[in-house]
DNA sequence: TGCGCAATATATGTATACAATCTATAAGTT
DNA sequence: AACTTATAGATTGTATACATATATTGCGCA
């Protein structure tokens, strides 16, 4: 299996040695929906699992909180982040602003090696789906978007998109409609074709509608606060 | 003096108690160019200055590195970041992508209190210039941009812009042309007028050209590595 | 005199210990 | 029986101590 699709490349070398591994492990688990939003990430628990001191764990959790994958509450602990509906909308508005333009740049600068990388991503995504590993498929589909932004050769914007994709994974975990099928396969294939033709305009349009499709598959209607309703139910 | 222009509002509550103060102090110093790019930020030194343990200092430095204000090198220490020319271009390309659209949104949603906040910012900036405190004026002028993005009511994008403005301060410290005058005053005044009229289109155009003007006042030509030239000079 | 190597000193990386804060359980009161 | 309060347990925040890596300085040698 292609190595580049397995190993998430972290642009930021900001996290020191031992923490880096923990950051990657937790990131993958969150992206694959094995850690669901709201899960408590206790420091002692993690230091036992990874056989390191709490110092290292805390460093990793701080890093993840800066990527907005983890929420730190003072004297309370670390939890997998739970984006609100409002934040969900904002994330996809930001993606709609950044990604179509980025896809255009990527198409215009497309090279043969970059094309092969994207093909490998899609095929890995396809494999994961066939093997009934939807979590892995989801993570790979996010990496497809990140890879495009890297090809566009705008490190700064690529960093933003990486954060948005990460947050999107949490949003999908929370708000995905069960009945709507996840068929990113077609959209990603179509994008790949546009990239092959180095057709920037087409790539931009395809990315725009792809993002619209994703948002359409989310259920972002406001719901009454679950705390209140829970209390109301139990008081009877 | 207006309180809101003095206290930088940090959107991320991710940094725990004692570190937060250090992050703010270092951020301000960097934004005001009192700490220049490349300056070493030793942990012992900082823990002496702020009377806290290295643990707290490290937490603050990690936070600053995630904001890309500080660069951490493993086993080497923390340094005020030194964006390259390439990074400088990317930062302003990203700003050109985000800020004009954001200015339009802000204009369309402008409220009276928001207008007054912006007026206070501009007047504080003006005061700082008259008092010959160019560092402070620069920091306030950056906060003007951040405030606009907050008014636009897009927290996610506002966070990105905050990072870009922070990085711009470092870029200006490194690449500003001495002979070009810093006259953001006019641009900011013109923007304020557009906001008063709630003229989104005009605000978008003004912001676009404002950013072009800033880039034009930078010297982003490639120069030979300063190490090499230093060696060459001293060897004579 | 100039270069290279080694030893020492300084600074960062990690682990552990202690302090402060919060949560949960249980007792007591109305 | 429900609510409040107190106490105990557990978890996080901070400080300190030890381990490890790097930078500098001094010595030896060519």
Short mmCIF file of C-alpha atoms (C1' of nucleotides) in Angstrom, two decimals:
data_model
loop_
_atom_site.label_atom_id
_atom_site.label_comp_id
_atom_site.label_asym_id
_atom_site.label_seq_id
_atom_site.Cartn_x
_atom_site.Cartn_y
_atom_site.Cartn_z
CA UNK A 1 0.00 0.00 0.00
CA UNK A 2 1.16 3.46 -0.83
CA UNK A 3 3.09 4.91 2.04
CA UNK A 4 2.19 8.54 1.39
CA UNK A 5 -1.49 7.82 1.92
CA UNK A 6 -0.86 6.15 5.26
CA UNK A 7 1.39 8.62 6.98
CA UNK A 8 -0.19 11.97 7.68
CA UNK A 9 2.39 14.61 6.96
CA UNK A 10 2.35 17.26 9.63
CA UNK A 11 3.47 20.58 8.32
CA UNK A 12 4.12 22.03 11.74
CA UNK A 13 7.26 20.78 13.42
CA UNK A 14 6.25 22.76 16.45
CA UNK A 15 5.57 19.77 18.70
CA UNK A 16 8.61 18.27 20.33
CA UNK A 17 9.66 14.66 20.05
CA UNK A 18 7.52 12.35 22.12
CA UNK A 19 4.39 14.50 21.91
CA UNK A 20 4.37 14.28 18.13
CA UNK A 21 3.47 10.60 18.14
CA UNK A 22 0.61 11.17 20.53
CA UNK A 23 -0.69 14.05 18.46
CA UNK A 24 -0.69 11.88 15.34
CA UNK A 25 -2.33 8.93 17.11
CA UNK A 26 -5.09 11.07 18.58
CA UNK A 27 -5.59 13.02 15.35
CA UNK A 28 -6.05 9.82 13.36
CA UNK A 29 -8.46 8.39 15.92
CA UNK A 30 -10.52 11.57 15.83
CA UNK A 31 -10.46 11.76 12.04
CA UNK A 32 -11.57 8.13 11.80
CA UNK A 33 -14.40 8.78 14.26
CA UNK A 34 -13.07 6.23 16.73
CA UNK A 35 -12.90 9.05 19.22
CA UNK A 36 -16.24 10.82 19.08
CA UNK A 37 -16.82 14.49 19.97
CA UNK A 38 -17.19 15.05 23.70
CA UNK A 39 -14.97 12.14 24.73
CA UNK A 40 -12.89 12.97 27.78
CA UNK A 41 -9.15 12.66 27.29
CA UNK A 42 -7.76 12.22 30.79
CA UNK A 43 -4.09 12.94 31.27
CA UNK A 44 -3.32 9.96 33.51
CA UNK A 45 -5.23 7.67 31.18
CA UNK A 46 -3.25 8.82 28.16
CA UNK A 47 0.08 8.74 29.95
CA UNK A 48 -0.60 5.11 30.86
CA UNK A 49 -1.57 4.23 27.29
CA UNK A 50 1.46 5.83 25.68
CA UNK A 51 3.90 5.15 28.52
CA UNK A 52 5.01 8.72 28.90
CA UNK A 53 4.67 11.30 31.64
CA UNK A 54 1.76 13.69 31.91
CA UNK A 55 4.13 16.46 30.83
CA UNK A 56 4.32 14.98 27.35
CA UNK A 57 0.61 14.26 27.22
CA UNK A 58 -0.21 17.83 28.20
CA UNK A 59 2.02 19.11 25.45
CA UNK A 60 0.19 16.95 22.92
CA UNK A 61 -3.23 18.03 24.19
CA UNK A 62 -2.22 21.67 23.98
CA UNK A 63 -1.12 21.16 20.40
CA UNK A 64 -4.41 19.49 19.53
CA UNK A 65 -6.35 22.29 21.18
CA UNK A 66 -4.55 24.80 18.98
CA UNK A 67 -5.70 22.76 15.97
CA UNK A 68 -9.19 22.97 17.48
CA UNK A 69 -9.54 19.20 17.55
CA UNK A 70 -9.54 19.19 21.34
CA UNK A 71 -11.16 21.58 23.76
CA UNK A 72 -9.35 22.38 27.00
CA UNK A 73 -11.42 23.52 29.96
CA UNK A 74 -9.49 24.94 32.85
CA UNK A 75 -9.31 22.55 35.82
CA UNK A 76 -11.72 20.31 33.96
CA UNK A 77 -9.57 18.53 31.41
CA UNK A 78 -9.39 17.86 27.69
CA UNK A 79 -12.31 16.73 25.52
CA UNK A 80 -12.68 15.95 21.85
CA UNK A 81 -14.12 19.17 20.43
CA UNK A 82 -17.84 19.49 19.72
CA UNK A 83 -18.35 22.20 17.08
CA UNK A 84 -21.68 23.96 17.32
CA UNK A 85 -24.03 24.31 14.36
CA UNK A 86 -22.95 27.89 14.01
CA UNK A 87 -19.29 26.87 13.89
CA UNK A 88 -20.17 24.16 11.38
CA UNK A 89 -21.67 26.74 9.04
CA UNK A 90 -18.67 29.00 9.45
CA UNK A 91 -16.23 26.22 8.67
CA UNK A 92 -17.91 25.40 5.39
CA UNK A 93 -18.28 29.08 4.49
CA UNK A 94 -14.55 29.43 4.99
CA UNK A 95 -13.90 26.32 2.92
CA UNK A 96 -16.14 27.70 0.17
CA UNK A 97 -14.03 30.85 0.21
CA UNK A 98 -10.64 29.13 0.10
CA UNK A 99 -10.87 25.76 -1.60
CA UNK A 100 -12.33 26.50 -5.04
CA UNK A 101 -9.66 29.10 -5.69
CA UNK A 102 -7.04 26.73 -4.37
CA UNK A 103 -8.27 23.93 -6.63
CA UNK A 104 -7.88 26.27 -9.59
CA UNK A 105 -4.28 27.05 -8.64
CA UNK A 106 -3.58 23.36 -8.15
CA UNK A 107 -4.95 22.52 -11.59
CA UNK A 108 -2.82 25.20 -13.21
CA UNK A 109 0.33 23.97 -11.49
CA UNK A 110 -0.42 20.26 -11.78
CA UNK A 111 2.56 17.97 -12.35
CA UNK A 112 2.78 14.28 -13.16
CA UNK A 113 4.02 13.23 -9.69
CA UNK A 114 1.27 15.27 -8.05
CA UNK A 115 -1.31 13.57 -10.27
CA UNK A 116 -0.01 10.18 -9.24
CA UNK A 117 -0.22 11.13 -5.57
CA UNK A 118 -3.85 12.14 -5.98
CA UNK A 119 -4.60 8.91 -7.87
CA UNK A 120 -3.05 6.92 -5.03
CA UNK A 121 -5.21 8.80 -2.54
CA UNK A 122 -8.39 8.03 -4.43
CA UNK A 123 -7.52 4.39 -4.84
CA UNK A 124 -6.71 4.06 -1.14
CA UNK A 125 -10.03 5.71 -0.36
CA UNK A 126 -11.76 3.26 -2.66
CA UNK A 127 -10.03 0.31 -0.98
CA UNK A 128 -11.05 1.47 2.46
CA UNK A 129 -14.67 1.74 1.37
CA UNK A 130 -14.65 -1.79 -0.09
CA UNK A 131 -13.12 -3.15 3.09
CA UNK A 132 -15.94 -1.56 5.09
CA UNK A 133 -13.63 0.84 6.89
CA UNK A 134 -15.70 4.02 6.57
CA UNK A 135 -13.66 5.88 9.19
CA UNK A 136 -10.47 5.36 7.28
CA UNK A 137 -12.17 6.30 4.03
CA UNK A 138 -13.36 9.53 5.59
CA UNK A 139 -9.89 10.41 6.82
CA UNK A 140 -8.41 9.72 3.40
CA UNK A 141 -11.06 11.80 1.68
CA UNK A 142 -10.09 14.72 3.91
CA UNK A 143 -6.45 14.20 3.07
CA UNK A 144 -7.38 14.41 -0.61
CA UNK A 145 -8.46 18.00 -0.05
CA UNK A 146 -5.34 18.78 1.93
CA UNK A 147 -3.15 17.30 -0.78
CA UNK A 148 -4.77 19.55 -3.37
CA UNK A 149 -3.98 22.62 -1.29
CA UNK A 150 -0.37 21.47 -0.98
CA UNK A 151 -0.10 21.10 -4.73
CA UNK A 152 -1.40 24.63 -5.10
CA UNK A 153 1.87 25.58 -3.39
CA UNK A 154 0.40 28.02 -0.89
CA UNK A 155 1.67 26.77 2.44
CA UNK A 156 -0.20 29.35 4.49
CA UNK A 157 -3.57 28.69 2.91
CA UNK A 158 -2.87 24.96 2.93
CA UNK A 159 -2.44 25.21 6.68
CA UNK A 160 -5.82 26.89 7.03
CA UNK A 161 -7.48 24.26 4.87
CA UNK A 162 -5.86 21.52 6.92
CA UNK A 163 -7.47 22.96 10.04
CA UNK A 164 -10.82 23.32 8.31
CA UNK A 165 -10.76 19.75 7.06
CA UNK A 166 -9.91 18.51 10.54
CA UNK A 167 -12.82 20.45 11.99
CA UNK A 168 -15.06 19.19 9.20
CA UNK A 169 -14.42 15.65 10.38
CA UNK A 170 -15.85 16.54 13.79
CA UNK A 171 -18.78 18.29 12.14
CA UNK A 172 -19.54 15.21 10.03
CA UNK A 173 -19.38 13.05 13.14
CA UNK A 174 -22.00 15.25 14.77
CA UNK A 175 -24.33 16.35 12.00
CA UNK A 176 -24.19 13.82 9.16
CA UNK A 177 -27.62 12.69 7.95
CA UNK A 178 -27.79 8.94 8.19
CA UNK A 179 -29.93 8.56 5.10
CA UNK A 180 -27.71 10.50 2.73
CA UNK A 181 -25.01 8.38 1.16
CA UNK A 182 -21.41 9.47 1.26
CA UNK A 183 -20.49 9.46 -2.40
CA UNK A 184 -17.45 11.65 -2.54
CA UNK A 185 -15.98 9.12 -4.91
CA UNK A 186 -17.59 10.67 -7.96
CA UNK A 187 -16.74 14.21 -6.97
CA UNK A 188 -13.12 13.34 -6.32
CA UNK A 189 -12.89 11.44 -9.60
CA UNK A 190 -14.32 14.38 -11.48
CA UNK A 191 -11.82 16.70 -9.81
CA UNK A 192 -9.00 14.37 -10.77
CA UNK A 193 -10.14 14.50 -14.40
CA UNK A 194 -10.11 18.29 -14.34
CA UNK A 195 -6.62 18.20 -12.84
CA UNK A 196 -5.48 15.85 -15.60
CA UNK A 197 -6.68 18.38 -18.17
CA UNK A 198 -5.11 21.18 -16.10
CA UNK A 199 -8.50 22.88 -16.39
CA UNK A 200 -8.46 25.41 -13.56
CA UNK A 201 -11.89 26.83 -14.24
CA UNK A 202 -13.51 23.41 -14.19
CA UNK A 203 -11.64 22.40 -11.04
CA UNK A 204 -12.83 25.56 -9.30
CA UNK A 205 -16.46 24.88 -10.24
CA UNK A 206 -16.26 21.23 -9.29
CA UNK A 207 -14.79 22.03 -5.89
CA UNK A 208 -17.44 24.64 -5.27
CA UNK A 209 -20.30 22.26 -5.97
CA UNK A 210 -18.56 19.44 -4.11
CA UNK A 211 -18.52 21.57 -0.96
CA UNK A 212 -22.15 22.52 -1.48
CA UNK A 213 -23.01 18.82 -1.72
CA UNK A 214 -21.27 18.06 1.54
CA UNK A 215 -23.12 20.83 3.38
CA UNK A 216 -26.38 19.60 1.86
CA UNK A 217 -25.73 16.19 3.41
CA UNK A 218 -25.47 17.75 6.87
CA UNK A 219 -28.39 18.36 9.20
CA UNK A 220 -27.62 21.83 10.53
CA UNK A 221 -31.07 22.71 11.84
CA UNK A 222 -31.15 24.27 15.27
CA UNK A 223 -32.32 21.91 17.97
CA UNK A 224 -33.42 22.82 21.51
CA UNK A 225 -30.67 22.56 24.09
CA UNK A 226 -30.37 18.91 25.01
CA UNK A 227 -29.66 19.75 28.66
CA UNK A 228 -32.96 21.54 29.07
CA UNK A 229 -35.01 18.85 27.38
CA UNK A 230 -33.26 16.14 29.39
CA UNK A 231 -34.11 17.89 32.64
CA UNK A 232 -37.68 18.42 31.48
CA UNK A 233 -38.06 14.75 30.66
CA UNK A 234 -36.63 13.48 33.93
CA UNK A 235 -38.65 15.85 36.12
CA UNK A 236 -41.93 14.17 35.21
CA UNK B 1 -8.35 56.14 27.02
CA UNK B 2 -10.61 53.58 25.50
CA UNK B 3 -10.20 50.28 27.23
CA UNK B 4 -11.06 48.11 24.26
CA UNK B 5 -8.16 49.49 22.25
CA UNK B 6 -5.69 48.74 25.02
CA UNK B 7 -6.55 45.17 25.93
CA UNK B 8 -5.99 42.67 23.18
CA UNK B 9 -8.93 40.30 23.18
CA UNK B 10 -7.74 36.75 22.73
CA UNK B 11 -10.34 34.62 21.09
CA UNK B 12 -8.73 31.36 22.09
CA UNK B 13 -9.12 30.45 25.72
CA UNK B 14 -6.87 27.51 25.08
CA UNK B 15 -3.98 28.71 27.19
CA UNK B 16 -4.28 28.02 30.88
CA UNK B 17 -4.07 30.64 33.61
CA UNK B 18 -0.55 31.81 34.21
CA UNK B 19 0.64 31.22 30.65
CA UNK B 20 -1.98 33.56 29.25
CA UNK B 21 -0.33 36.65 30.72
CA UNK B 22 3.03 35.69 29.29
CA UNK B 23 1.51 35.03 25.88
CA UNK B 24 -0.10 38.48 25.88
CA UNK B 25 3.07 40.22 27.07
CA UNK B 26 5.25 38.54 24.46
CA UNK B 27 2.67 39.04 21.71
CA UNK B 28 2.46 42.75 22.41
CA UNK B 29 6.23 43.10 22.51
CA UNK B 30 6.54 41.31 19.18
CA UNK B 31 3.73 43.31 17.60
CA UNK B 32 5.32 46.55 18.76
CA UNK B 33 8.68 45.50 17.34
CA UNK B 34 10.35 45.66 20.72
CA UNK B 35 11.21 42.01 20.24
CA UNK B 36 12.71 41.71 16.78
CA UNK B 37 12.62 38.57 14.62
CA UNK B 38 15.37 36.13 15.51
CA UNK B 39 15.57 37.10 19.18
CA UNK B 40 16.20 34.12 21.41
CA UNK B 41 13.58 33.55 24.08
CA UNK B 42 15.36 31.48 26.73
CA UNK B 43 13.16 29.56 29.14
CA UNK B 44 15.18 30.34 32.28
CA UNK B 45 15.38 34.00 31.30
CA UNK B 46 11.62 34.26 30.86
CA UNK B 47 10.83 32.30 34.02
CA UNK B 48 13.00 34.79 35.95
CA UNK B 49 11.30 37.78 34.36
CA UNK B 50 7.75 36.57 34.96
CA UNK B 51 8.46 34.75 38.23
CA UNK B 52 6.97 31.47 37.15
CA UNK B 53 8.41 28.05 36.51
CA UNK B 54 9.74 26.91 33.19
CA UNK B 55 6.67 24.71 32.88
CA UNK B 56 4.48 27.78 32.48
CA UNK B 57 6.94 29.49 30.17
CA UNK B 58 7.10 26.44 27.92
CA UNK B 59 3.33 26.37 27.71
CA UNK B 60 3.31 30.01 26.63
CA UNK B 61 6.06 29.46 24.05
CA UNK B 62 4.19 26.50 22.62
CA UNK B 63 1.07 28.61 22.29
CA UNK B 64 3.03 31.35 20.52
CA UNK B 65 4.59 28.82 18.17
CA UNK B 66 1.13 27.65 17.16
CA UNK B 67 0.30 31.27 16.34
CA UNK B 68 3.52 31.25 14.28
CA UNK B 69 4.91 34.21 16.21
CA UNK B 70 7.63 32.05 17.72
CA UNK B 71 9.70 29.31 16.15
CA UNK B 72 10.64 26.32 18.28
CA UNK B 73 13.73 24.36 17.31
CA UNK B 74 14.18 21.05 19.03
CA UNK B 75 16.92 21.12 21.68
CA UNK B 76 17.76 24.64 20.51
CA UNK B 77 15.11 26.80 22.06
CA UNK B 78 12.51 29.40 21.10
CA UNK B 79 13.11 32.35 18.78
CA UNK B 80 10.93 35.17 17.52
CA UNK B 81 9.88 33.93 14.09
CA UNK B 82 11.62 35.17 10.94
CA UNK B 83 9.25 34.75 7.99
CA UNK B 84 11.01 34.25 4.68
CA UNK B 85 10.26 36.34 1.61
CA UNK B 86 8.26 33.45 0.23
CA UNK B 87 6.19 33.25 3.39
CA UNK B 88 5.73 37.01 3.29
CA UNK B 89 4.24 36.81 -0.19
CA UNK B 90 1.98 33.95 0.85
CA UNK B 91 0.70 35.81 3.88
CA UNK B 92 -0.36 38.80 1.82
CA UNK B 93 -1.85 36.59 -0.88
CA UNK B 94 -3.95 34.94 1.80
CA UNK B 95 -4.95 38.32 3.20
CA UNK B 96 -5.90 39.47 -0.29
CA UNK B 97 -8.13 36.42 -0.55
CA UNK B 98 -9.84 36.81 2.82
CA UNK B 99 -9.93 40.44 3.89
CA UNK B 100 -11.70 42.25 1.05
CA UNK B 101 -14.62 39.84 1.22
CA UNK B 102 -14.62 40.14 5.00
CA UNK B 103 -14.65 43.94 4.80
CA UNK B 104 -17.71 43.72 2.55
CA UNK B 105 -19.53 41.52 5.09
CA UNK B 106 -18.54 43.87 7.88
CA UNK B 107 -19.91 46.87 6.01
CA UNK B 108 -23.19 45.12 5.37
CA UNK B 109 -23.60 44.16 9.02
CA UNK B 110 -22.23 47.40 10.47
CA UNK B 111 -23.85 48.60 13.70
CA UNK B 112 -23.48 51.84 15.61
CA UNK B 113 -21.48 50.32 18.50
CA UNK B 114 -19.17 48.63 16.02
CA UNK B 115 -18.63 51.94 14.23
CA UNK B 116 -17.71 53.58 17.50
CA UNK B 117 -15.23 50.82 18.29
CA UNK B 118 -13.53 51.36 14.94
CA UNK B 119 -13.46 55.12 15.48
CA UNK B 120 -11.84 54.58 18.85
CA UNK B 121 -9.21 52.35 17.24
CA UNK B 122 -8.36 54.94 14.63
CA UNK B 123 -8.13 57.74 17.16
CA UNK B 124 -5.90 55.63 19.43
CA UNK B 125 -3.72 54.88 16.40
CA UNK B 126 -3.55 58.59 15.62
CA UNK B 127 -2.59 59.41 19.21
CA UNK B 128 0.19 56.84 19.20
CA UNK B 129 1.61 58.32 16.00
CA UNK B 130 1.58 61.86 17.44
CA UNK B 131 3.30 60.64 20.58
CA UNK B 132 6.04 59.11 18.44
CA UNK B 133 5.19 55.56 19.46
CA UNK B 134 5.35 53.90 16.06
CA UNK B 135 5.38 50.38 17.52
CA UNK B 136 2.15 50.94 19.34
CA UNK B 137 0.61 52.57 16.28
CA UNK B 138 1.55 49.54 14.20
CA UNK B 139 -0.02 47.15 16.69
CA UNK B 140 -3.22 49.20 16.78
CA UNK B 141 -3.37 49.35 13.01
CA UNK B 142 -3.23 45.57 12.93
CA UNK B 143 -5.99 45.38 15.51
CA UNK B 144 -8.10 47.57 13.26
CA UNK B 145 -8.07 44.81 10.65
CA UNK B 146 -8.84 42.17 13.25
CA UNK B 147 -11.74 44.21 14.58
CA UNK B 148 -13.24 44.43 11.10
CA UNK B 149 -13.15 40.66 10.75
CA UNK B 150 -14.86 40.31 14.13
CA UNK B 151 -17.63 42.65 13.03
CA UNK B 152 -18.10 40.51 9.95
CA UNK B 153 -19.19 37.87 12.44
CA UNK B 154 -17.19 35.00 10.99
CA UNK B 155 -15.24 33.70 13.94
CA UNK B 156 -13.34 31.09 11.96
CA UNK B 157 -12.16 33.48 9.28
CA UNK B 158 -11.50 36.13 11.92
CA UNK B 159 -9.13 33.68 13.59
CA UNK B 160 -7.24 33.18 10.34
CA UNK B 161 -6.99 36.92 9.78
CA UNK B 162 -5.73 37.38 13.32
CA UNK B 163 -2.90 34.97 12.59
CA UNK B 164 -2.13 36.65 9.28
CA UNK B 165 -2.02 40.10 10.85
CA UNK B 166 0.29 38.82 13.55
CA UNK B 167 2.60 37.37 10.95
CA UNK B 168 2.39 40.58 8.94
CA UNK B 169 3.87 42.43 11.87
CA UNK B 170 6.95 40.23 11.69
CA UNK B 171 7.11 40.69 7.94
CA UNK B 172 6.95 44.46 8.30
CA UNK B 173 9.73 44.33 10.90
CA UNK B 174 11.91 42.47 8.40
CA UNK B 175 11.07 43.91 5.00
CA UNK B 176 9.68 47.42 5.38
CA UNK B 177 11.29 49.96 3.06
CA UNK B 178 12.70 52.76 5.11
CA UNK B 179 11.90 55.43 2.57
CA UNK B 180 8.23 54.62 2.15
CA UNK B 181 6.02 56.36 4.65
CA UNK B 182 3.52 54.41 6.70
CA UNK B 183 0.30 56.20 5.87
CA UNK B 184 -2.35 53.71 6.81
CA UNK B 185 -4.23 56.59 8.36
CA UNK B 186 -5.84 57.60 5.08
CA UNK B 187 -6.72 54.06 4.10
CA UNK B 188 -8.28 53.31 7.46
CA UNK B 189 -10.22 56.58 7.39
CA UNK B 190 -11.54 55.80 3.93
CA UNK B 191 -12.60 52.34 5.08
CA UNK B 192 -14.38 53.86 8.06
CA UNK B 193 -16.31 56.15 5.71
CA UNK B 194 -17.40 53.18 3.60
CA UNK B 195 -18.49 51.40 6.76
CA UNK B 196 -20.53 54.44 7.83
CA UNK B 197 -22.33 54.31 4.50
CA UNK B 198 -22.65 50.52 4.84
CA UNK B 199 -21.21 50.39 1.33
CA UNK B 200 -19.96 46.80 1.04
CA UNK B 201 -18.68 47.11 -2.50
CA UNK B 202 -16.63 50.18 -1.69
CA UNK B 203 -15.26 48.61 1.48
CA UNK B 204 -14.18 45.54 -0.48
CA UNK B 205 -12.38 47.66 -3.08
CA UNK B 206 -10.74 49.88 -0.47
CA UNK B 207 -9.47 46.90 1.48
CA UNK B 208 -8.10 45.29 -1.66
CA UNK B 209 -6.10 48.35 -2.64
CA UNK B 210 -5.05 48.97 0.96
CA UNK B 211 -3.42 45.53 1.03
CA UNK B 212 -1.79 46.17 -2.34
CA UNK B 213 -0.35 49.39 -0.95
CA UNK B 214 1.12 47.62 2.05
CA UNK B 215 2.80 44.98 -0.13
CA UNK B 216 4.11 47.74 -2.38
CA UNK B 217 5.82 49.29 0.64
CA UNK B 218 7.70 46.06 1.33
CA UNK B 219 11.03 45.13 -0.17
CA UNK B 220 10.49 41.49 -1.06
CA UNK B 221 13.36 41.09 -3.48
CA UNK B 222 15.52 38.06 -2.93
CA UNK B 223 18.74 38.93 -1.21
CA UNK B 224 21.82 36.76 -0.69
CA UNK B 225 21.85 34.91 2.62
CA UNK B 226 22.77 37.43 5.29
CA UNK B 227 25.19 34.95 6.88
CA UNK B 228 27.19 34.76 3.70
CA UNK B 229 27.28 38.50 3.18
CA UNK B 230 28.30 39.02 6.81
CA UNK B 231 31.19 36.63 6.38
CA UNK B 232 32.17 38.32 3.15
CA UNK B 233 32.16 41.74 4.78
CA UNK B 234 34.15 40.74 7.84
CA UNK B 235 36.76 38.80 5.88
CA UNK B 236 38.11 41.94 4.25
"C1'" DT C 1 49.13 29.99 13.85
"C1'" DG C 2 45.32 27.33 12.51
"C1'" DC C 3 42.57 23.31 12.81
"C1'" DG C 4 40.38 19.49 15.19
"C1'" DC C 5 38.92 17.14 19.19
"C1'" DA C 6 37.42 16.74 23.83
"C1'" DA C 7 35.59 18.38 28.10
"C1'" DT C 8 32.68 21.42 30.32
"C1'" DA C 9 28.86 24.39 30.70
"C1'" DT C 10 24.45 25.78 29.46
"C1'" DA C 11 19.83 24.92 27.86
"C1'" DT C 12 16.16 22.08 26.63
"C1'" DG C 13 13.33 17.47 27.18
"C1'" DT C 14 11.11 14.56 30.45
"C1'" DA C 15 9.62 12.70 34.86
"C1'" DT C 16 7.97 13.14 39.37
"C1'" DA C 17 6.14 15.47 43.45
"C1'" DC C 18 3.25 18.79 45.55
"C1'" DA C 19 -0.66 22.28 45.52
"C1'" DA C 20 -5.08 23.92 44.05
"C1'" DT C 21 -9.45 23.06 42.07
"C1'" DC C 22 -13.40 20.54 40.85
"C1'" DT C 23 -16.71 16.54 41.16
"C1'" DA C 24 -19.18 13.19 43.49
"C1'" DT C 25 -20.92 11.01 47.37
"C1'" DA C 26 -23.01 11.07 51.76
"C1'" DA C 27 -24.79 12.99 55.79
"C1'" DG C 28 -27.80 16.31 57.86
"C1'" DT C 29 -31.54 19.60 57.87
"C1'" DT C 30 -36.01 21.56 56.59
"C1'" DA D 1 -38.56 13.25 50.19
"C1'" DA D 2 -35.92 16.99 48.41
"C1'" DC D 3 -32.42 20.23 48.99
"C1'" DT D 4 -28.17 21.94 50.99
"C1'" DT D 5 -23.68 21.34 52.83
"C1'" DA D 6 -19.49 19.03 54.02
"C1'" DT D 7 -16.04 15.89 53.20
"C1'" DA D 8 -13.37 12.74 50.46
"C1'" DG D 9 -11.64 11.41 46.15
"C1'" DA D 10 -9.82 12.35 41.80
"C1'" DT D 11 -7.95 15.42 38.29
"C1'" DT D 12 -5.61 19.24 36.70
"C1'" DG D 13 -2.03 23.26 37.48
"C1'" DT D 14 2.56 24.33 38.84
"C1'" DA D 15 7.19 23.69 40.60
"C1'" DT D 16 11.35 21.22 40.99
"C1'" DA D 17 14.72 17.69 39.93
"C1'" DC D 18 16.99 14.76 36.78
"C1'" DA D 19 18.34 13.23 31.88
"C1'" DT D 20 19.89 14.42 27.49
"C1'" DA D 21 21.34 17.20 23.69
"C1'" DT D 22 23.86 21.14 22.01
"C1'" DA D 23 27.19 25.07 22.09
"C1'" DT D 24 31.28 26.92 23.63
"C1'" DT D 25 35.77 26.99 25.25
"C1'" DG D 26 40.28 25.32 25.97
"C1'" DC D 27 43.82 22.20 24.97
"C1'" DG D 28 46.70 19.41 22.04
"C1'" DC D 29 48.64 18.64 17.71
"C1'" DA D 30 50.07 19.41 13.04
#
